[in-house]
Amino acid sequence: MTQELIETFEGGVATLTMNRPEARNALTTEMQAALSEAIPRLAADPKVRCVVLTGAGQAFCAGGDVKGFAKASAARDAGAEAFNLEQRAQGLRYAMEVCRWLHEMPKPTLAVIPGPAAGAGLSLALACDLRIAAEDAKLTTAFSKVGLAGDYGGSYFLTHLVGAAKARELYFTADVISGAEALRLGIVNKAVPGAELEAAARDYAAYLAGLPTVAIGYMKKNLNIAQTGSLTTLLDTESLHMARTIMTDDHKAAALAFVNKAKPVFQGR
């Protein structure tokens, strides 16, 4: 794996750290490829019960490498690279699959935001199930400031989090909001002082990894259908998933613990 993405694992928690602190962890082709390899693999690994996405240093991710965009654009203008809309769109669509994986994988995903999260970087954070940020972290859609429409699913996730009108405002204006303001708007789930973020995030991830993983996976499917599907579809799906999770070892252990007035210990199966 490239040094632009650091992967660690402890206590059921797999942590992916975008590692270009000198560039506020801006996405490169190499980093995008590493994310595309790692996230589906972690989704399928039964040992992994929570996936954390964060950034090295004082930033989460500043989005795409704008300096790289400028160089590529200049090369195309000079005739060094042929412009092919379809090829570019296909490559970007492949890279953007990481957001679908973060949103749909059958285990909780957590974005830890120590500092700036902008453009595609904000979209990656929004794709996660939950977000914890430093109170003074800076979040922005950013795209309108560089003449771009937006990518990595941010418009989908932000619209569902804050509503259509506020999402349009944040996309059109590219206003910068703090982690504390993001908490007020419902964009992040927790905001803590920067000095406390590492410990708070570690505790949060450990808690998520201790949940009944199978049930959480089906719960995510239910909630995703609730965003876009009909009530009938959701009821059909919930009944199937409820019947499935009743059969899990985690449910049986929890039921026994309830009878014995004990705290259940989930094994993720």
Coordinates of C-alpha atoms in Angstrom, one line a residue:
M1 CA 0.0 0.0 0.0
T2 CA 1.2 3.5 -0.8
Q3 CA 2.4 5.7 2.0
E4 CA -0.3 8.2 1.0
L5 CA -2.8 6.0 2.8
I6 CA -1.8 4.4 6.1
E7 CA -3.8 1.4 7.4
T8 CA -3.9 0.2 11.0
F9 CA -6.0 -2.3 12.9
E10 CA -6.7 -2.6 16.6
G11 CA -9.6 -4.1 18.6
G12 CA -11.8 -4.6 15.6
V13 CA -11.3 -1.1 14.3
A14 CA -9.6 -0.5 10.9
T15 CA -8.3 3.0 10.5
L16 CA -7.4 4.5 7.2
T17 CA -5.3 7.7 7.4
M18 CA -4.9 9.9 4.3
N19 CA -1.3 10.8 4.6
R20 CA -0.2 14.0 2.7
P21 CA -0.2 16.4 5.6
E22 CA 2.0 18.9 3.7
A23 CA -0.9 19.2 1.2
R24 CA -3.7 18.9 3.8
N25 CA -4.2 15.3 2.6
A26 CA -5.4 16.4 -0.9
L27 CA -6.4 13.4 -3.0
T28 CA -4.0 12.2 -5.6
T29 CA -4.5 9.4 -8.2
E30 CA -2.3 7.2 -6.0
M31 CA -4.3 7.9 -2.9
Q32 CA -7.6 7.4 -4.7
A33 CA -6.4 4.0 -6.0
A34 CA -5.4 3.0 -2.4
L35 CA -8.8 3.9 -1.0
S36 CA -10.5 2.0 -3.8
E37 CA -8.5 -1.1 -2.9
A38 CA -8.7 -0.8 0.9
I39 CA -12.3 0.0 1.6
P40 CA -14.0 -2.9 -0.2
R41 CA -11.4 -5.3 1.3
L42 CA -12.1 -4.0 4.8
A43 CA -15.9 -4.2 4.2
A44 CA -15.5 -7.9 3.5
D45 CA -13.1 -8.7 6.3
P46 CA -15.1 -10.3 9.2
K47 CA -12.4 -9.2 11.7
V48 CA -13.1 -5.6 11.0
R49 CA -16.1 -4.3 12.9
C50 CA -15.7 -0.6 12.3
V51 CA -13.9 1.5 9.7
V52 CA -12.4 4.9 10.6
L53 CA -11.4 7.4 7.9
T54 CA -9.2 10.3 9.0
G55 CA -6.3 12.5 7.9
A56 CA -2.8 13.0 9.0
G57 CA -1.7 16.1 10.8
Q58 CA -4.1 18.9 11.3
A59 CA -6.4 18.2 8.3
F60 CA -9.0 15.7 7.2
C61 CA -8.8 16.1 3.4
A62 CA -8.6 19.3 1.3
G63 CA -10.3 17.5 -1.6
G64 CA -8.8 17.1 -5.0
D65 CA -5.3 18.2 -5.8
V66 CA -6.1 21.5 -7.4
K67 CA -2.5 22.2 -8.3
G68 CA -2.4 18.9 -10.1
F69 CA -5.7 19.8 -11.9
A70 CA -4.1 23.1 -13.1
K71 CA -1.0 21.3 -14.5
A72 CA -3.2 18.7 -16.3
S73 CA -5.4 21.5 -17.7
A74 CA -2.3 23.4 -19.0
A75 CA -1.0 20.2 -20.6
R76 CA -4.3 19.6 -22.4
D77 CA -4.4 23.2 -23.6
A78 CA -0.9 22.8 -25.0
G79 CA -2.1 19.7 -26.9
A80 CA 0.0 17.3 -24.8
E81 CA -3.1 15.3 -23.7
A82 CA -6.2 14.6 -25.7
F83 CA -9.5 15.5 -24.0
N84 CA -11.8 12.6 -23.7
L85 CA -14.9 13.3 -21.6
E86 CA -16.1 9.6 -21.4
Q87 CA -12.7 8.3 -20.2
R88 CA -12.4 11.0 -17.6
A89 CA -15.9 10.4 -16.4
Q90 CA -15.4 6.6 -16.2
G91 CA -12.2 7.0 -14.2
L92 CA -13.8 9.4 -11.7
R93 CA -16.9 7.2 -11.4
Y94 CA -14.6 4.3 -10.4
A95 CA -12.8 6.4 -7.8
M96 CA -16.1 7.6 -6.4
E97 CA -17.2 4.0 -5.6
V98 CA -15.4 4.4 -2.3
C99 CA -18.3 6.6 -1.1
R100 CA -20.9 3.9 -1.9
W101 CA -18.8 1.4 0.0
L102 CA -18.5 3.7 3.0
H103 CA -22.3 4.3 2.9
E104 CA -23.4 0.7 2.3
M105 CA -20.8 -1.6 3.8
P106 CA -22.4 -3.8 6.5
K107 CA -20.5 -2.3 9.4
P108 CA -20.3 1.2 10.9
T109 CA -18.0 3.8 9.3
L110 CA -16.7 6.9 11.1
A111 CA -15.0 10.0 9.8
V112 CA -12.7 11.7 12.3
I113 CA -12.2 15.3 11.2
P114 CA -9.3 17.1 12.9
G115 CA -9.2 20.0 10.5
P116 CA -10.1 21.2 7.0
A117 CA -12.5 19.0 5.1
A118 CA -13.2 20.5 1.7
G119 CA -14.7 19.4 -1.7
A120 CA -14.3 15.7 -2.3
G121 CA -12.7 15.5 1.2
L122 CA -16.0 16.7 2.8
S123 CA -17.9 14.3 0.5
L124 CA -15.8 11.4 1.8
A125 CA -16.6 12.4 5.4
L126 CA -20.3 12.7 4.5
A127 CA -20.3 9.2 3.0
C128 CA -19.5 7.7 6.4
D129 CA -22.3 6.7 8.7
L130 CA -21.1 9.0 11.5
R131 CA -18.7 12.0 11.9
I132 CA -16.8 13.4 14.8
A133 CA -15.0 16.7 14.4
A134 CA -12.8 19.2 16.2
E135 CA -14.9 22.2 17.2
D136 CA -12.6 24.5 15.2
A137 CA -12.3 22.2 12.1
K138 CA -13.2 24.0 8.9
L139 CA -15.8 22.3 6.5
T140 CA -16.7 23.6 3.1
T141 CA -18.1 22.2 -0.2
A142 CA -15.5 24.4 -1.9
F143 CA -16.5 23.4 -5.5
S144 CA -18.0 26.7 -6.6
K145 CA -14.8 28.5 -5.7
V146 CA -12.9 26.5 -8.3
G147 CA -15.6 26.4 -11.0
L148 CA -16.6 22.7 -10.4
A149 CA -20.0 21.0 -10.0
G150 CA -19.0 18.6 -7.2
D151 CA -18.3 14.9 -6.9
Y152 CA -18.0 11.9 -4.5
G153 CA -21.7 12.0 -3.7
G154 CA -21.6 15.1 -1.5
S155 CA -24.7 16.6 -3.0
Y156 CA -26.6 13.4 -2.2
F157 CA -25.4 13.0 1.4
L158 CA -25.6 16.7 2.3
T159 CA -29.1 17.0 1.0
H160 CA -30.2 14.1 3.1
L161 CA -28.5 15.6 6.2
V162 CA -29.6 19.2 6.1
G163 CA -32.4 19.4 3.5
A164 CA -32.5 20.7 -0.1
A165 CA -32.4 24.4 0.6
K166 CA -29.5 24.4 3.0
A167 CA -27.5 22.0 0.8
R168 CA -28.0 24.3 -2.1
E169 CA -26.8 27.3 -0.1
L170 CA -23.7 25.4 1.1
Y171 CA -22.9 24.3 -2.4
F172 CA -23.6 27.6 -4.2
T173 CA -21.7 29.8 -1.6
A174 CA -19.0 27.3 -0.5
D175 CA -19.3 29.0 2.9
V176 CA -16.8 27.7 5.5
I177 CA -18.4 26.4 8.7
S178 CA -16.8 25.2 11.9
G179 CA -17.1 21.8 13.4
A180 CA -19.3 23.4 16.1
E181 CA -21.6 24.9 13.5
A182 CA -21.6 21.6 11.6
L183 CA -22.9 19.9 14.8
R184 CA -25.7 22.4 15.0
L185 CA -26.7 21.8 11.4
G186 CA -26.6 18.0 11.9
I187 CA -23.6 17.5 9.5
V188 CA -21.5 15.9 12.2
N189 CA -22.6 13.8 15.2
K190 CA -20.1 15.1 17.7
A191 CA -17.8 18.1 18.0
V192 CA -15.2 18.3 20.7
P193 CA -12.2 20.5 21.5
G194 CA -9.3 19.7 19.2
A195 CA -7.1 18.5 22.0
E196 CA -9.7 15.9 23.0
L197 CA -10.5 14.6 19.5
E198 CA -8.1 11.7 19.3
A199 CA -9.3 10.2 22.6
A200 CA -12.9 10.9 21.9
A201 CA -12.6 9.3 18.4
R202 CA -10.9 6.3 19.8
D203 CA -13.6 5.7 22.3
Y204 CA -16.3 6.3 19.7
A205 CA -14.8 3.8 17.3
A206 CA -14.3 1.2 20.1
Y207 CA -18.0 1.6 21.0
L208 CA -19.0 1.1 17.4
A209 CA -16.8 -1.9 17.0
G210 CA -18.5 -3.4 20.1
L211 CA -22.0 -3.3 18.6
P212 CA -23.8 -6.4 17.1
T213 CA -22.1 -6.1 13.7
V214 CA -24.6 -8.3 11.8
A215 CA -27.6 -6.3 13.1
I216 CA -25.8 -3.0 12.3
G217 CA -25.3 -4.2 8.7
Y218 CA -28.9 -5.0 8.2
M219 CA -29.9 -1.8 10.1
K220 CA -27.9 0.2 7.6
K221 CA -29.7 -1.4 4.7
N222 CA -33.1 -0.5 6.3
L223 CA -32.0 3.1 6.8
N224 CA -30.7 3.4 3.3
I225 CA -34.0 2.1 1.9
A226 CA -35.8 4.5 4.2
Q227 CA -34.1 7.4 2.4
T228 CA -35.2 6.6 -1.1
G229 CA -37.7 3.7 -1.1
S230 CA -41.4 3.3 -0.3
L231 CA -42.9 2.3 3.0
T232 CA -44.0 -1.0 1.6
T233 CA -40.5 -1.8 0.4
L234 CA -39.1 -0.9 3.8
L235 CA -41.6 -3.0 5.7
D236 CA -40.9 -6.0 3.5
T237 CA -37.1 -5.5 4.0
E238 CA -37.4 -4.9 7.8
S239 CA -39.4 -8.1 8.3
L240 CA -36.7 -10.1 6.5
H241 CA -33.8 -8.5 8.3
M242 CA -35.5 -8.8 11.7
A243 CA -36.1 -12.5 11.1
R244 CA -32.5 -12.9 10.1
T245 CA -31.0 -11.1 13.1
I246 CA -33.2 -13.0 15.5
M247 CA -31.1 -16.0 14.4
T248 CA -27.7 -14.4 15.3
D249 CA -25.5 -15.4 18.2
D250 CA -25.4 -11.8 19.2
H251 CA -29.2 -11.6 19.7
K252 CA -29.2 -14.9 21.6
A253 CA -26.5 -13.7 23.9
A254 CA -28.2 -10.4 24.4
A255 CA -31.5 -12.0 25.3
L256 CA -29.8 -14.2 27.8
A257 CA -28.0 -11.3 29.3
F258 CA -31.3 -9.4 29.6
V259 CA -32.8 -12.2 31.5
N260 CA -29.8 -12.4 33.8
K261 CA -29.7 -8.6 34.1
A262 CA -26.1 -8.5 32.7
K263 CA -24.5 -6.5 30.0
P264 CA -24.3 -8.3 26.6
V265 CA -20.9 -8.8 24.9
F266 CA -21.3 -8.9 21.2
Q267 CA -19.1 -11.0 19.0
G268 CA -20.3 -9.7 15.6
R269 CA -22.0 -12.9 14.5

